[in-house]
């Protein structure tokens, strides 16, 4: 959300022009316009671990209407107000997954159950959440050296 400090206009990549008046407030929503846009990202709701890399490991370019995009995913915002906590938050998430997988054996209660959709009422509040819980069993790993010590 941004406050408009002087009269100006804003042209989007699709050519629409918005007239902004001093005092207006503008809310841009990159989650839908960029991250979840199927014109930019193929099957945006699907988890693809290699979505952002080419087969040779180099960074993949993304286009819209033939134009190469500068920002293809903005989970941390962009520009001067990019999230300063992003490295900490990424490290926390990776650490959580690593600790769960290294200390516990995990098993879905219902393997046939469909993957739940994301809860769109939570857009904008950090990482996305599913519309319902996914039940799983967990028990300390027998070969867990750290827990055994
Ligand atoms: C998954 C976790 C997180 C997500 C998705 C996230 C996302 C964002 C986004 C999108 C912005 C930009 C907002 C804007 O430009 O209007 C932002 C700003 C900010 N974030 Fe995060 N953030 C996360 C975690 C954190 C953590 C852990 C911290 C602090 C330890 C933090 C501190 C901040 C601060 C201080 C700003 C304002 C930066 C500024 O305006 O200059 N965030 N965050």
Short mmCIF file of N, CA and C and ligand atoms in Angstrom, two decimals:
data_model
loop_
_atom_site.label_atom_id
_atom_site.label_comp_id
_atom_site.label_asym_id
_atom_site.label_seq_id
_atom_site.Cartn_x
_atom_site.Cartn_y
_atom_site.Cartn_z
N UNK A 1 0.85 -1.18 0.00
CA UNK A 1 0.00 0.00 0.00
C UNK A 1 0.89 1.24 0.00
N UNK A 2 0.58 2.16 -0.87
CA UNK A 2 1.40 3.36 -0.97
C UNK A 2 0.52 4.61 -0.93
N UNK A 3 1.05 5.68 -0.31
CA UNK A 3 0.36 6.96 -0.28
C UNK A 3 0.85 7.78 -1.48
N UNK A 4 -0.07 8.42 -2.18
CA UNK A 4 0.31 9.24 -3.34
C UNK A 4 0.63 10.65 -2.83
N UNK A 5 1.88 11.10 -3.05
CA UNK A 5 2.32 12.39 -2.51
C UNK A 5 2.12 13.54 -3.48
N UNK A 6 2.02 13.23 -4.78
CA UNK A 6 1.75 14.29 -5.76
C UNK A 6 0.93 13.71 -6.91
N UNK A 7 0.19 14.57 -7.59
CA UNK A 7 -0.62 14.10 -8.73
C UNK A 7 0.31 13.43 -9.74
N UNK A 8 -0.09 12.28 -10.20
CA UNK A 8 0.75 11.56 -11.16
C UNK A 8 -0.09 10.53 -11.90
N UNK A 9 0.51 9.82 -12.81
CA UNK A 9 -0.22 8.73 -13.46
C UNK A 9 0.66 7.49 -13.47
N UNK A 10 -0.01 6.37 -13.56
CA UNK A 10 0.69 5.09 -13.48
C UNK A 10 0.24 4.23 -14.64
N UNK A 11 1.20 3.80 -15.46
CA UNK A 11 0.86 2.95 -16.61
C UNK A 11 1.28 1.52 -16.30
N UNK A 12 0.36 0.60 -16.45
CA UNK A 12 0.69 -0.81 -16.18
C UNK A 12 1.32 -1.43 -17.43
N UNK A 13 1.87 -2.64 -17.27
CA UNK A 13 2.54 -3.30 -18.40
C UNK A 13 1.56 -3.63 -19.52
N UNK A 14 0.23 -3.69 -19.18
CA UNK A 14 -0.75 -3.99 -20.23
C UNK A 14 -1.27 -2.72 -20.89
N UNK A 15 -0.73 -1.57 -20.47
CA UNK A 15 -1.07 -0.31 -21.14
C UNK A 15 -2.18 0.50 -20.48
N UNK A 16 -2.79 -0.04 -19.43
CA UNK A 16 -3.83 0.73 -18.74
C UNK A 16 -3.17 1.86 -17.96
N UNK A 17 -3.80 3.07 -18.05
CA UNK A 17 -3.21 4.20 -17.34
C UNK A 17 -4.14 4.64 -16.21
N UNK A 18 -3.60 4.78 -15.03
CA UNK A 18 -4.39 5.22 -13.88
C UNK A 18 -3.97 6.63 -13.50
N UNK A 19 -4.95 7.50 -13.28
CA UNK A 19 -4.64 8.85 -12.83
C UNK A 19 -4.70 8.86 -11.31
N UNK A 20 -3.61 9.27 -10.70
CA UNK A 20 -3.54 9.26 -9.24
C UNK A 20 -3.49 10.70 -8.72
N UNK A 21 -4.31 10.95 -7.69
CA UNK A 21 -4.31 12.29 -7.12
C UNK A 21 -3.54 12.31 -5.81
N UNK A 22 -2.93 13.43 -5.51
CA UNK A 22 -2.25 13.58 -4.23
C UNK A 22 -3.24 13.23 -3.11
N UNK A 23 -2.82 12.43 -2.16
CA UNK A 23 -3.71 12.06 -1.06
C UNK A 23 -4.37 10.70 -1.26
N UNK A 24 -4.37 10.21 -2.53
CA UNK A 24 -4.92 8.86 -2.77
C UNK A 24 -4.04 7.82 -2.10
N UNK A 25 -4.62 6.66 -1.90
CA UNK A 25 -3.81 5.52 -1.46
C UNK A 25 -3.94 4.43 -2.51
N UNK A 26 -2.83 3.79 -2.84
CA UNK A 26 -2.82 2.78 -3.90
C UNK A 26 -2.42 1.44 -3.30
N UNK A 27 -3.20 0.42 -3.60
CA UNK A 27 -2.84 -0.92 -3.14
C UNK A 27 -2.52 -1.78 -4.36
N UNK A 28 -1.29 -2.24 -4.47
CA UNK A 28 -0.89 -3.13 -5.57
C UNK A 28 -0.79 -4.53 -5.00
N UNK A 29 -1.19 -5.50 -5.80
CA UNK A 29 -1.26 -6.86 -5.28
C UNK A 29 -0.49 -7.83 -6.17
N UNK A 30 0.85 -7.87 -6.01
CA UNK A 30 1.67 -8.69 -6.91
C UNK A 30 1.39 -10.19 -6.82
N UNK A 31 0.78 -10.65 -5.72
CA UNK A 31 0.50 -12.09 -5.60
C UNK A 31 -0.31 -12.56 -6.81
N UNK A 32 -1.36 -11.77 -7.15
CA UNK A 32 -2.21 -12.19 -8.26
C UNK A 32 -1.70 -11.68 -9.60
N UNK A 33 -1.23 -10.42 -9.65
CA UNK A 33 -0.83 -9.86 -10.94
C UNK A 33 0.45 -10.49 -11.47
N UNK A 34 1.30 -11.00 -10.59
CA UNK A 34 2.58 -11.57 -11.03
C UNK A 34 2.72 -13.04 -10.63
N UNK A 35 2.81 -13.30 -9.31
CA UNK A 35 3.15 -14.65 -8.86
C UNK A 35 2.17 -15.74 -9.31
N UNK A 36 0.89 -15.42 -9.27
CA UNK A 36 -0.12 -16.43 -9.61
C UNK A 36 -0.70 -16.20 -10.99
N UNK A 37 0.00 -15.46 -11.82
CA UNK A 37 -0.49 -15.14 -13.16
C UNK A 37 -0.05 -16.23 -14.15
N UNK A 38 -1.01 -17.02 -14.69
CA UNK A 38 -0.62 -18.10 -15.60
C UNK A 38 -0.01 -17.60 -16.91
N UNK A 39 -0.18 -16.28 -17.23
CA UNK A 39 0.49 -15.74 -18.43
C UNK A 39 2.00 -15.65 -18.20
N UNK A 40 2.39 -15.64 -16.93
CA UNK A 40 3.82 -15.51 -16.61
C UNK A 40 4.38 -16.85 -16.12
N UNK A 41 3.66 -17.46 -15.18
CA UNK A 41 4.13 -18.72 -14.60
C UNK A 41 3.19 -19.86 -14.99
N UNK A 42 3.74 -20.84 -15.68
CA UNK A 42 2.96 -22.00 -16.07
C UNK A 42 2.45 -22.73 -14.80
N UNK A 43 1.18 -23.07 -14.78
CA UNK A 43 0.58 -23.77 -13.64
C UNK A 43 1.03 -23.15 -12.31
N UNK A 44 0.66 -21.89 -12.07
CA UNK A 44 1.21 -21.18 -10.91
C UNK A 44 0.91 -21.81 -9.55
N UNK A 45 -0.19 -22.59 -9.45
CA UNK A 45 -0.53 -23.18 -8.15
C UNK A 45 0.23 -24.47 -7.87
N UNK A 46 0.92 -24.98 -8.87
CA UNK A 46 1.59 -26.26 -8.70
C UNK A 46 2.98 -26.05 -8.11
N UNK A 47 3.37 -26.94 -7.18
CA UNK A 47 4.72 -26.86 -6.63
C UNK A 47 5.70 -27.44 -7.64
N UNK A 48 6.61 -26.61 -8.11
CA UNK A 48 7.65 -27.08 -9.02
C UNK A 48 8.98 -26.61 -8.45
N UNK A 49 9.75 -27.55 -7.95
CA UNK A 49 10.97 -27.17 -7.25
C UNK A 49 11.97 -26.45 -8.16
N UNK A 50 11.86 -26.72 -9.48
CA UNK A 50 12.82 -26.12 -10.40
C UNK A 50 12.18 -25.01 -11.25
N UNK A 51 11.11 -24.41 -10.71
CA UNK A 51 10.37 -23.41 -11.47
C UNK A 51 11.26 -22.25 -11.95
N UNK A 52 12.22 -21.84 -11.14
CA UNK A 52 12.97 -20.62 -11.45
C UNK A 52 14.34 -20.88 -12.07
N UNK A 53 14.63 -22.13 -12.43
CA UNK A 53 15.94 -22.42 -13.02
C UNK A 53 15.80 -23.16 -14.35
N UNK A 54 16.75 -22.94 -15.23
CA UNK A 54 16.83 -23.69 -16.49
C UNK A 54 17.43 -25.06 -16.18
N UNK A 55 17.29 -26.02 -17.12
CA UNK A 55 17.87 -27.35 -16.89
C UNK A 55 19.37 -27.31 -16.59
N UNK A 56 20.08 -26.28 -17.11
CA UNK A 56 21.53 -26.21 -16.84
C UNK A 56 21.84 -25.47 -15.53
N UNK A 57 20.80 -25.14 -14.78
CA UNK A 57 21.02 -24.54 -13.47
C UNK A 57 21.08 -23.01 -13.49
N UNK A 58 21.05 -22.40 -14.68
CA UNK A 58 21.06 -20.94 -14.74
C UNK A 58 19.67 -20.40 -14.44
N UNK A 59 19.63 -19.13 -14.08
CA UNK A 59 18.35 -18.51 -13.71
C UNK A 59 17.44 -18.36 -14.94
N UNK A 60 16.19 -18.73 -14.80
CA UNK A 60 15.25 -18.69 -15.92
C UNK A 60 14.69 -17.27 -16.10
N UNK A 61 14.48 -16.86 -17.34
CA UNK A 61 13.85 -15.58 -17.62
C UNK A 61 12.34 -15.78 -17.80
N UNK A 62 11.56 -14.79 -17.43
CA UNK A 62 10.11 -14.86 -17.60
C UNK A 62 9.64 -13.67 -18.42
N UNK A 63 8.59 -13.90 -19.21
CA UNK A 63 8.11 -12.88 -20.14
C UNK A 63 6.62 -12.68 -20.02
N UNK A 64 6.18 -11.48 -20.36
CA UNK A 64 4.74 -11.24 -20.49
C UNK A 64 4.55 -10.38 -21.73
N UNK A 65 3.65 -10.80 -22.61
CA UNK A 65 3.44 -10.13 -23.90
C UNK A 65 4.77 -9.93 -24.62
N UNK A 66 5.64 -10.93 -24.56
CA UNK A 66 6.91 -10.87 -25.28
C UNK A 66 7.97 -10.03 -24.60
N UNK A 67 7.62 -9.38 -23.49
CA UNK A 67 8.58 -8.49 -22.82
C UNK A 67 9.17 -9.20 -21.59
N UNK A 68 10.50 -9.16 -21.52
CA UNK A 68 11.17 -9.80 -20.37
C UNK A 68 10.83 -9.03 -19.09
N UNK A 69 10.49 -9.77 -18.04
CA UNK A 69 10.08 -9.11 -16.79
C UNK A 69 11.25 -8.94 -15.83
N UNK A 70 11.23 -7.81 -15.13
CA UNK A 70 12.28 -7.55 -14.15
C UNK A 70 11.95 -8.24 -12.83
N UNK A 71 10.69 -8.18 -12.43
CA UNK A 71 10.27 -8.81 -11.17
C UNK A 71 9.30 -9.94 -11.48
N UNK A 72 9.68 -11.18 -11.20
CA UNK A 72 8.82 -12.32 -11.55
C UNK A 72 8.18 -12.97 -10.33
N UNK A 73 8.61 -12.58 -9.17
CA UNK A 73 8.06 -13.09 -7.93
C UNK A 73 8.41 -12.06 -6.86
N UNK A 74 7.41 -11.63 -6.10
CA UNK A 74 7.71 -10.59 -5.11
C UNK A 74 7.21 -10.95 -3.72
N UNK A 75 7.59 -12.12 -3.21
CA UNK A 75 7.11 -12.47 -1.88
C UNK A 75 7.63 -11.52 -0.81
N UNK A 76 8.72 -10.84 -1.10
CA UNK A 76 9.32 -9.93 -0.12
C UNK A 76 9.14 -8.47 -0.53
N UNK A 77 8.23 -8.21 -1.46
CA UNK A 77 8.09 -6.85 -1.96
C UNK A 77 9.19 -6.56 -2.96
N UNK A 78 9.44 -5.28 -3.22
CA UNK A 78 10.48 -4.92 -4.19
C UNK A 78 10.89 -3.47 -3.95
N UNK A 79 12.06 -3.13 -4.45
CA UNK A 79 12.51 -1.74 -4.35
C UNK A 79 12.94 -1.36 -2.95
N UNK A 80 12.76 -0.08 -2.61
CA UNK A 80 13.31 0.43 -1.34
C UNK A 80 12.72 -0.23 -0.10
N UNK A 81 11.49 -0.74 -0.20
CA UNK A 81 10.90 -1.33 1.01
C UNK A 81 10.94 -2.85 1.00
N UNK A 82 11.83 -3.45 0.19
CA UNK A 82 11.97 -4.91 0.20
C UNK A 82 12.19 -5.37 1.64
N UNK A 83 11.55 -6.48 1.99
CA UNK A 83 11.58 -6.98 3.37
C UNK A 83 13.01 -7.19 3.89
N UNK A 84 13.39 -6.50 4.95
CA UNK A 84 14.73 -6.72 5.50
C UNK A 84 14.83 -8.02 6.31
N UNK A 85 13.67 -8.64 6.60
CA UNK A 85 13.69 -9.88 7.39
C UNK A 85 13.70 -11.12 6.52
N UNK A 86 13.87 -10.95 5.19
CA UNK A 86 13.69 -12.09 4.27
C UNK A 86 14.72 -13.20 4.47
N UNK A 87 15.96 -12.83 4.79
CA UNK A 87 16.99 -13.87 4.95
C UNK A 87 16.72 -14.66 6.23
N UNK A 88 16.33 -13.92 7.27
CA UNK A 88 16.00 -14.56 8.54
C UNK A 88 14.79 -15.48 8.36
N UNK A 89 13.74 -14.97 7.69
CA UNK A 89 12.51 -15.76 7.50
C UNK A 89 12.80 -17.01 6.66
N UNK A 90 13.59 -16.86 5.58
CA UNK A 90 13.93 -18.03 4.73
C UNK A 90 14.70 -19.05 5.54
N UNK A 91 15.67 -18.58 6.34
CA UNK A 91 16.48 -19.50 7.13
C UNK A 91 15.60 -20.25 8.14
N UNK A 92 14.65 -19.51 8.76
CA UNK A 92 13.73 -20.15 9.73
C UNK A 92 12.92 -21.25 9.07
N UNK A 93 12.40 -20.97 7.88
CA UNK A 93 11.55 -21.95 7.18
C UNK A 93 12.36 -23.18 6.81
N UNK A 94 13.58 -22.97 6.28
CA UNK A 94 14.42 -24.10 5.89
C UNK A 94 14.81 -24.92 7.12
N UNK A 95 15.12 -24.20 8.21
CA UNK A 95 15.53 -24.88 9.44
C UNK A 95 14.38 -25.72 9.99
N UNK A 96 13.17 -25.18 9.94
CA UNK A 96 12.00 -25.91 10.44
C UNK A 96 11.84 -27.22 9.66
N UNK A 97 11.89 -27.12 8.32
CA UNK A 97 11.72 -28.32 7.48
C UNK A 97 12.85 -29.30 7.77
N UNK A 98 14.08 -28.79 7.83
CA UNK A 98 15.23 -29.66 8.08
C UNK A 98 15.09 -30.39 9.42
N UNK A 99 14.72 -29.65 10.48
CA UNK A 99 14.62 -30.28 11.81
C UNK A 99 13.48 -31.30 11.86
N UNK A 100 12.36 -30.97 11.24
CA UNK A 100 11.23 -31.92 11.22
C UNK A 100 11.64 -33.21 10.51
N UNK A 101 12.30 -33.06 9.34
CA UNK A 101 12.65 -34.26 8.57
C UNK A 101 13.78 -35.05 9.22
N UNK A 102 14.69 -34.34 9.92
CA UNK A 102 15.81 -35.09 10.49
C UNK A 102 15.48 -35.72 11.85
N UNK A 103 14.46 -35.21 12.55
CA UNK A 103 14.13 -35.76 13.87
C UNK A 103 12.92 -36.69 13.88
N UNK A 104 12.06 -36.58 12.85
CA UNK A 104 10.82 -37.37 12.88
C UNK A 104 10.60 -38.19 11.62
N UNK A 105 9.95 -39.34 11.80
CA UNK A 105 9.37 -40.05 10.67
C UNK A 105 7.97 -39.48 10.52
N UNK A 106 7.61 -39.09 9.32
CA UNK A 106 6.31 -38.46 9.08
C UNK A 106 5.50 -39.30 8.10
N UNK A 107 4.19 -39.34 8.34
CA UNK A 107 3.34 -40.14 7.46
C UNK A 107 1.96 -39.48 7.37
N UNK A 108 1.44 -39.32 6.16
CA UNK A 108 0.11 -38.74 6.00
C UNK A 108 -0.93 -39.71 6.56
N UNK A 109 -1.96 -39.20 7.25
CA UNK A 109 -3.01 -40.07 7.78
C UNK A 109 -3.81 -40.63 6.62
N UNK A 110 -4.11 -39.77 5.64
CA UNK A 110 -4.85 -40.24 4.47
C UNK A 110 -4.08 -39.90 3.20
N UNK A 111 -3.40 -40.90 2.64
CA UNK A 111 -2.55 -40.66 1.47
C UNK A 111 -3.34 -40.31 0.23
N UNK A 112 -4.64 -40.74 0.22
CA UNK A 112 -5.47 -40.50 -0.97
C UNK A 112 -6.07 -39.09 -0.97
N UNK A 113 -6.00 -38.44 0.19
CA UNK A 113 -6.63 -37.12 0.34
C UNK A 113 -6.04 -36.12 -0.65
N UNK A 114 -6.92 -35.26 -1.22
CA UNK A 114 -6.42 -34.28 -2.18
C UNK A 114 -5.66 -33.17 -1.46
N UNK A 115 -4.69 -32.62 -2.17
CA UNK A 115 -3.94 -31.50 -1.59
C UNK A 115 -4.90 -30.31 -1.45
N UNK A 116 -5.05 -29.76 -0.24
CA UNK A 116 -6.02 -28.67 -0.07
C UNK A 116 -5.61 -27.40 -0.82
N UNK A 117 -6.62 -26.62 -1.20
CA UNK A 117 -6.34 -25.35 -1.88
C UNK A 117 -5.75 -24.37 -0.86
N UNK A 118 -5.19 -23.27 -1.36
CA UNK A 118 -4.69 -22.27 -0.42
C UNK A 118 -5.85 -21.38 0.04
N UNK A 119 -5.73 -20.88 1.27
CA UNK A 119 -6.77 -20.05 1.85
C UNK A 119 -6.56 -18.61 1.39
N UNK A 120 -7.35 -18.20 0.37
CA UNK A 120 -7.09 -16.89 -0.21
C UNK A 120 -7.45 -15.72 0.73
N UNK A 121 -8.20 -16.03 1.82
CA UNK A 121 -8.50 -14.94 2.76
C UNK A 121 -7.23 -14.56 3.54
N UNK A 122 -6.17 -15.36 3.39
CA UNK A 122 -4.90 -15.08 4.10
C UNK A 122 -3.86 -14.43 3.18
N UNK A 123 -4.27 -14.07 1.94
CA UNK A 123 -3.34 -13.40 1.04
C UNK A 123 -2.67 -12.23 1.77
N UNK A 124 -1.38 -12.11 1.62
CA UNK A 124 -0.69 -10.94 2.17
C UNK A 124 -0.16 -11.14 3.58
N UNK A 125 -0.51 -12.25 4.22
CA UNK A 125 -0.01 -12.50 5.59
C UNK A 125 1.11 -13.52 5.56
N UNK A 126 2.24 -13.17 5.01
CA UNK A 126 3.39 -14.09 5.00
C UNK A 126 3.16 -15.28 4.09
N UNK A 127 3.59 -16.47 4.55
CA UNK A 127 3.44 -17.66 3.72
C UNK A 127 1.96 -18.08 3.67
N UNK A 128 1.56 -18.66 2.55
CA UNK A 128 0.16 -19.03 2.39
C UNK A 128 -0.18 -20.28 3.20
N UNK A 129 -1.44 -20.33 3.64
CA UNK A 129 -1.91 -21.46 4.43
C UNK A 129 -2.97 -22.24 3.67
N UNK A 130 -3.11 -23.54 3.97
CA UNK A 130 -4.15 -24.34 3.30
C UNK A 130 -5.52 -24.05 3.92
N UNK A 131 -6.60 -24.38 3.17
CA UNK A 131 -7.96 -24.12 3.67
C UNK A 131 -8.34 -25.06 4.82
N UNK A 132 -7.63 -26.15 4.95
CA UNK A 132 -7.88 -27.05 6.08
C UNK A 132 -6.57 -27.72 6.49
N UNK A 133 -6.61 -28.34 7.67
CA UNK A 133 -5.40 -29.02 8.16
C UNK A 133 -5.11 -30.26 7.32
N UNK A 134 -3.85 -30.63 7.26
CA UNK A 134 -3.45 -31.89 6.63
C UNK A 134 -2.95 -32.77 7.77
N UNK A 135 -3.70 -33.83 8.07
CA UNK A 135 -3.33 -34.66 9.22
C UNK A 135 -2.18 -35.59 8.89
N UNK A 136 -1.22 -35.65 9.82
CA UNK A 136 -0.10 -36.57 9.63
C UNK A 136 0.34 -37.16 10.97
N UNK A 137 0.94 -38.35 10.89
CA UNK A 137 1.49 -38.98 12.09
C UNK A 137 2.97 -38.66 12.14
N UNK A 138 3.47 -38.53 13.35
CA UNK A 138 4.92 -38.31 13.47
C UNK A 138 5.44 -39.06 14.69
N UNK A 139 6.67 -39.55 14.58
CA UNK A 139 7.31 -40.19 15.74
C UNK A 139 8.81 -39.95 15.61
N UNK A 140 9.49 -39.85 16.76
CA UNK A 140 10.93 -39.59 16.71
C UNK A 140 11.63 -40.66 15.89
N UNK A 141 12.57 -40.26 15.08
CA UNK A 141 13.29 -41.22 14.25
C UNK A 141 14.18 -42.10 15.11
N UNK A 142 14.18 -43.40 14.81
CA UNK A 142 14.99 -44.35 15.58
C UNK A 142 16.48 -44.08 15.39
N UNK A 143 16.84 -43.63 14.17
CA UNK A 143 18.26 -43.42 13.86
C UNK A 143 18.69 -41.97 14.12
N UNK A 144 17.87 -41.24 14.91
CA UNK A 144 18.17 -39.83 15.14
C UNK A 144 19.32 -39.69 16.15
N UNK A 145 20.50 -39.41 15.64
CA UNK A 145 21.69 -39.33 16.48
C UNK A 145 21.55 -38.22 17.51
N UNK A 146 21.02 -37.05 17.09
CA UNK A 146 20.95 -35.91 17.99
C UNK A 146 20.03 -36.20 19.16
N UNK A 147 18.81 -36.76 18.87
CA UNK A 147 17.86 -37.06 19.95
C UNK A 147 18.42 -38.16 20.85
N UNK A 148 19.08 -39.17 20.26
CA UNK A 148 19.64 -40.27 21.04
C UNK A 148 20.67 -39.77 22.04
N UNK A 149 21.42 -38.75 21.67
CA UNK A 149 22.43 -38.18 22.59
C UNK A 149 21.70 -37.47 23.71
C1 LIG B 1 7.54 -15.29 5.44
C2 LIG B 1 7.85 -14.20 6.14
C3 LIG B 1 7.78 -12.78 5.58
C4 LIG B 1 7.19 -12.30 4.46
C5 LIG B 1 6.42 -13.06 3.38
C6 LIG B 1 7.44 -10.86 4.42
C7 LIG B 1 7.01 -10.00 3.41
C8 LIG B 1 7.26 -8.64 3.37
C9 LIG B 1 6.88 -7.77 2.30
C10 LIG B 1 6.09 -8.16 1.04
C11 LIG B 1 7.30 -6.51 2.60
C12 LIG B 1 7.17 -5.24 1.75
C13 LIG B 1 5.95 -4.45 2.14
C14 LIG B 1 5.80 -3.20 1.27
O1 LIG B 1 6.67 -2.84 0.48
O2 LIG B 1 4.74 -2.55 1.39
C15 LIG B 1 7.95 -6.59 3.90
C16 LIG B 1 8.49 -5.51 4.57
C17 LIG B 1 9.07 -5.60 5.81
N1 LIG B 1 9.35 -6.74 6.52
FE1 LIG B 1 8.83 -8.64 6.00
N2 LIG B 1 8.19 -10.52 5.52
C18 LIG B 1 8.42 -11.66 6.26
C19 LIG B 1 9.15 -11.74 7.42
C20 LIG B 1 9.74 -10.69 8.08
C21 LIG B 1 10.57 -10.81 9.28
C22 LIG B 1 10.92 -12.14 9.97
C23 LIG B 1 10.94 -9.54 9.61
C24 LIG B 1 11.79 -9.05 10.76
C25 LIG B 1 12.56 -9.84 11.49
C26 LIG B 1 10.34 -8.62 8.64
C27 LIG B 1 10.47 -7.25 8.66
C28 LIG B 1 9.99 -6.40 7.69
C29 LIG B 1 10.10 -4.93 7.75
C30 LIG B 1 10.75 -4.11 8.86
C31 LIG B 1 9.54 -4.44 6.55
C32 LIG B 1 9.39 -2.96 6.12
C33 LIG B 1 10.56 -2.56 5.24
C34 LIG B 1 10.47 -1.11 4.75
O3 LIG B 1 9.37 -0.57 4.58
O4 LIG B 1 11.54 -0.53 4.51
N3 LIG B 1 9.64 -9.36 7.72
N4 LIG B 1 7.92 -7.90 4.34
#
